[in-house]
């Protein structure tokens, strides 16, 4: 992912189709996560943790840490390979962004090699994102920390490198 990409202004305006998918989730959350009580919140946590469990089952991750923060946000961090961040040729955006912002991300992302769903209904982490007022994804890969933030599932800027790191893994906070 190049660091010097487009300005952040007007970024989500381009993603009309993406918004339609995410708006469907926000309109009828119960259809996607069962209900909107505390169980729904648990579903969002399960959905996120399941992705890390998949990575562990695949043999690439040994630790998954779930934190309920003081501000009631939840952080799920693993030490797996990290969600891929390479640019998707068709969509011209990072694989991370596709996974985070496209409902039931199709084609290649349905293959097990790109499985980022899991969970009871397998709705995927894009549902978690859509139903979160704010979400931050960080991927620790290739010595770098890649980051993207979202509001109600809408990317606030393209994936960018924010730091260097010796760690590996994925950190999701919502
Ligand atoms: C597919 C491919 C690769 C990593 C993952 C999925 C992955 C997804 C999640 C979701 C939470 N934690 C995760 N960790 C890994 C990597 C493929 C490659 O490096 O070649």
PDB file of N, CA, C and O in Angstrom, residues 10-37:
ATOM      1  N   UNK A  10     -13.361  13.611   1.022  1.00  0.00           N
ATOM      2  CA  UNK A  10     -14.332  13.059   0.087  1.00  0.00           C
ATOM      3  C   UNK A  10     -14.109  11.584  -0.214  1.00  0.00           C
ATOM      4  O   UNK A  10     -14.628  11.057  -1.174  1.00  0.00           O
ATOM      5  N   UNK A  11     -13.360  10.918   0.601  1.00  0.00           N
ATOM      6  CA  UNK A  11     -12.951   9.560   0.272  1.00  0.00           C
ATOM      7  C   UNK A  11     -14.144   8.617   0.177  1.00  0.00           C
ATOM      8  O   UNK A  11     -14.292   7.867  -0.770  1.00  0.00           O
ATOM      9  N   UNK A  12     -15.026   8.671   1.171  1.00  0.00           N
ATOM     10  CA  UNK A  12     -16.120   7.710   1.184  1.00  0.00           C
ATOM     11  C   UNK A  12     -17.168   8.030   0.127  1.00  0.00           C
ATOM     12  O   UNK A  12     -17.993   7.195  -0.205  1.00  0.00           O
ATOM     13  N   UNK A  13     -17.127   9.219  -0.401  1.00  0.00           N
ATOM     14  CA  UNK A  13     -18.105   9.599  -1.415  1.00  0.00           C
ATOM     15  C   UNK A  13     -18.050   8.726  -2.652  1.00  0.00           C
ATOM     16  O   UNK A  13     -19.028   8.591  -3.376  1.00  0.00           O
ATOM     17  N   UNK A  14     -16.913   8.093  -2.869  1.00  0.00           N
ATOM     18  CA  UNK A  14     -16.748   7.269  -4.069  1.00  0.00           C
ATOM     19  C   UNK A  14     -17.400   5.903  -3.917  1.00  0.00           C
ATOM     20  O   UNK A  14     -17.579   5.189  -4.891  1.00  0.00           O
ATOM     21  N   UNK A  15     -17.734   5.558  -2.697  1.00  0.00           N
ATOM     22  CA  UNK A  15     -18.072   4.154  -2.455  1.00  0.00           C
ATOM     23  C   UNK A  15     -19.565   3.940  -2.308  1.00  0.00           C
ATOM     24  O   UNK A  15     -20.036   3.419  -1.313  1.00  0.00           O
ATOM     25  N   UNK A  16     -20.303   4.373  -3.313  1.00  0.00           N
ATOM     26  CA  UNK A  16     -21.757   4.343  -3.197  1.00  0.00           C
ATOM     27  C   UNK A  16     -22.292   2.930  -3.000  1.00  0.00           C
ATOM     28  O   UNK A  16     -23.110   2.678  -2.130  1.00  0.00           O
ATOM     29  N   UNK A  17     -21.780   1.995  -3.790  1.00  0.00           N
ATOM     30  CA  UNK A  17     -22.255   0.605  -3.658  1.00  0.00           C
ATOM     31  C   UNK A  17     -21.951   0.043  -2.278  1.00  0.00           C
ATOM     32  O   UNK A  17     -22.755  -0.659  -1.695  1.00  0.00           O
ATOM     33  N   UNK A  18     -20.780   0.394  -1.792  1.00  0.00           N
ATOM     34  CA  UNK A  18     -20.377  -0.066  -0.474  1.00  0.00           C
ATOM     35  C   UNK A  18     -21.359   0.427   0.569  1.00  0.00           C
ATOM     36  O   UNK A  18     -21.823  -0.315   1.420  1.00  0.00           O
ATOM     37  N   UNK A  19     -21.733   1.700   0.469  1.00  0.00           N
ATOM     38  CA  UNK A  19     -22.638   2.278   1.448  1.00  0.00           C
ATOM     39  C   UNK A  19     -23.990   1.581   1.416  1.00  0.00           C
ATOM     40  O   UNK A  19     -24.604   1.367   2.447  1.00  0.00           O
ATOM     41  N   UNK A  20     -24.450   1.226   0.221  1.00  0.00           N
ATOM     42  CA  UNK A  20     -25.741   0.534   0.145  1.00  0.00           C
ATOM     43  C   UNK A  20     -25.714  -0.750   0.973  1.00  0.00           C
ATOM     44  O   UNK A  20     -26.641  -1.012   1.723  1.00  0.00           O
ATOM     45  N   UNK A  21     -24.653  -1.521   0.833  1.00  0.00           N
ATOM     46  CA  UNK A  21     -24.537  -2.760   1.598  1.00  0.00           C
ATOM     47  C   UNK A  21     -24.522  -2.500   3.086  1.00  0.00           C
ATOM     48  O   UNK A  21     -25.251  -3.123   3.848  1.00  0.00           O
ATOM     49  N   UNK A  22     -23.730  -1.520   3.472  1.00  0.00           N
ATOM     50  CA  UNK A  22     -23.598  -1.242   4.904  1.00  0.00           C
ATOM     51  C   UNK A  22     -24.865  -0.617   5.458  1.00  0.00           C
ATOM     52  O   UNK A  22     -25.232  -0.862   6.606  1.00  0.00           O
ATOM     53  N   UNK A  23     -25.531   0.189   4.661  1.00  0.00           N
ATOM     54  CA  UNK A  23     -26.776   0.798   5.140  1.00  0.00           C
ATOM     55  C   UNK A  23     -27.851  -0.248   5.373  1.00  0.00           C
ATOM     56  O   UNK A  23     -28.675  -0.108   6.279  1.00  0.00           O
ATOM     57  N   UNK A  24     -27.850  -1.283   4.565  1.00  0.00           N
ATOM     58  CA  UNK A  24     -28.796  -2.385   4.780  1.00  0.00           C
ATOM     59  C   UNK A  24     -28.574  -2.996   6.158  1.00  0.00           C
ATOM     60  O   UNK A  24     -29.528  -3.316   6.871  1.00  0.00           O
ATOM     61  N   UNK A  25     -27.323  -3.145   6.535  1.00  0.00           N
ATOM     62  CA  UNK A  25     -26.994  -3.702   7.853  1.00  0.00           C
ATOM     63  C   UNK A  25     -27.455  -2.755   8.959  1.00  0.00           C
ATOM     64  O   UNK A  25     -28.024  -3.180   9.967  1.00  0.00           O
ATOM     65  N   UNK A  26     -27.246  -1.460   8.754  1.00  0.00           N
ATOM     66  CA  UNK A  26     -27.630  -0.492   9.794  1.00  0.00           C
ATOM     67  C   UNK A  26     -29.147  -0.348   9.902  1.00  0.00           C
ATOM     68  O   UNK A  26     -29.667  -0.050  10.967  1.00  0.00           O
ATOM     69  N   UNK A  27     -29.848  -0.559   8.797  1.00  0.00           N
ATOM     70  CA  UNK A  27     -31.313  -0.466   8.817  1.00  0.00           C
ATOM     71  C   UNK A  27     -31.933  -1.643   9.545  1.00  0.00           C
ATOM     72  O   UNK A  27     -32.912  -1.490  10.270  1.00  0.00           O
ATOM     73  N   UNK A  28     -31.392  -2.817   9.322  1.00  0.00           N
ATOM     74  CA  UNK A  28     -31.970  -4.020   9.922  1.00  0.00           C
ATOM     75  C   UNK A  28     -30.890  -4.853  10.609  1.00  0.00           C
ATOM     76  O   UNK A  28     -30.596  -5.970  10.188  1.00  0.00           O
ATOM     77  N   UNK A  29     -30.319  -4.311  11.668  1.00  0.00           N
ATOM     78  CA  UNK A  29     -29.210  -5.011  12.330  1.00  0.00           C
ATOM     79  C   UNK A  29     -29.592  -6.409  12.799  1.00  0.00           C
ATOM     80  O   UNK A  29     -28.782  -7.336  12.706  1.00  0.00           O
ATOM     81  N   UNK A  30     -30.831  -6.571  13.252  1.00  0.00           N
ATOM     82  CA  UNK A  30     -31.229  -7.880  13.789  1.00  0.00           C
ATOM     83  C   UNK A  30     -31.143  -8.975  12.727  1.00  0.00           C
ATOM     84  O   UNK A  30     -30.905 -10.141  13.040  1.00  0.00           O
ATOM     85  N   UNK A  31     -31.339  -8.572  11.464  1.00  0.00           N
ATOM     86  CA  UNK A  31     -31.232  -9.561  10.381  1.00  0.00           C
ATOM     87  C   UNK A  31     -29.817 -10.110  10.267  1.00  0.00           C
ATOM     88  O   UNK A  31     -29.604 -11.212   9.782  1.00  0.00           O
ATOM     89  N   UNK A  32     -28.875  -9.319  10.700  1.00  0.00           N
ATOM     90  CA  UNK A  32     -27.468  -9.705  10.515  1.00  0.00           C
ATOM     91  C   UNK A  32     -26.841 -10.245  11.800  1.00  0.00           C
ATOM     92  O   UNK A  32     -25.997 -11.126  11.751  1.00  0.00           O
ATOM     93  N   UNK A  33     -27.249  -9.678  12.927  1.00  0.00           N
ATOM     94  CA  UNK A  33     -26.581 -10.090  14.171  1.00  0.00           C
ATOM     95  C   UNK A  33     -27.556 -10.684  15.185  1.00  0.00           C
ATOM     96  O   UNK A  33     -27.236 -10.789  16.367  1.00  0.00           O
ATOM     97  N   UNK A  34     -28.769 -11.060  14.747  1.00  0.00           N
ATOM     98  CA  UNK A  34     -29.692 -11.736  15.647  1.00  0.00           C
ATOM     99  C   UNK A  34     -30.575 -10.791  16.414  1.00  0.00           C
ATOM    100  O   UNK A  34     -31.780 -10.817  16.268  1.00  0.00           O
ATOM    101  N   UNK A  35     -29.992  -9.938  17.228  1.00  0.00           N
ATOM    102  CA  UNK A  35     -30.782  -8.903  17.896  1.00  0.00           C
ATOM    103  C   UNK A  35     -29.859  -7.763  18.280  1.00  0.00           C
ATOM    104  O   UNK A  35     -28.657  -7.815  18.051  1.00  0.00           O
ATOM    105  N   UNK A  36     -30.456  -6.723  18.855  1.00  0.00           N
ATOM    106  CA  UNK A  36     -29.634  -5.547  19.142  1.00  0.00           C
ATOM    107  C   UNK A  36     -29.501  -5.321  20.642  1.00  0.00           C
ATOM    108  O   UNK A  36     -29.174  -4.239  21.091  1.00  0.00           O
ATOM    109  N   UNK A  37     -29.745  -6.365  21.418  1.00  0.00           N
ATOM    110  CA  UNK A  37     -29.511  -6.265  22.859  1.00  0.00           C
ATOM    111  C   UNK A  37     -28.043  -6.536  23.127  1.00  0.00           C
ATOM    112  O   UNK A  37     -27.211  -6.529  22.227  1.00  0.00           O
TER     113      UNK A  37
END
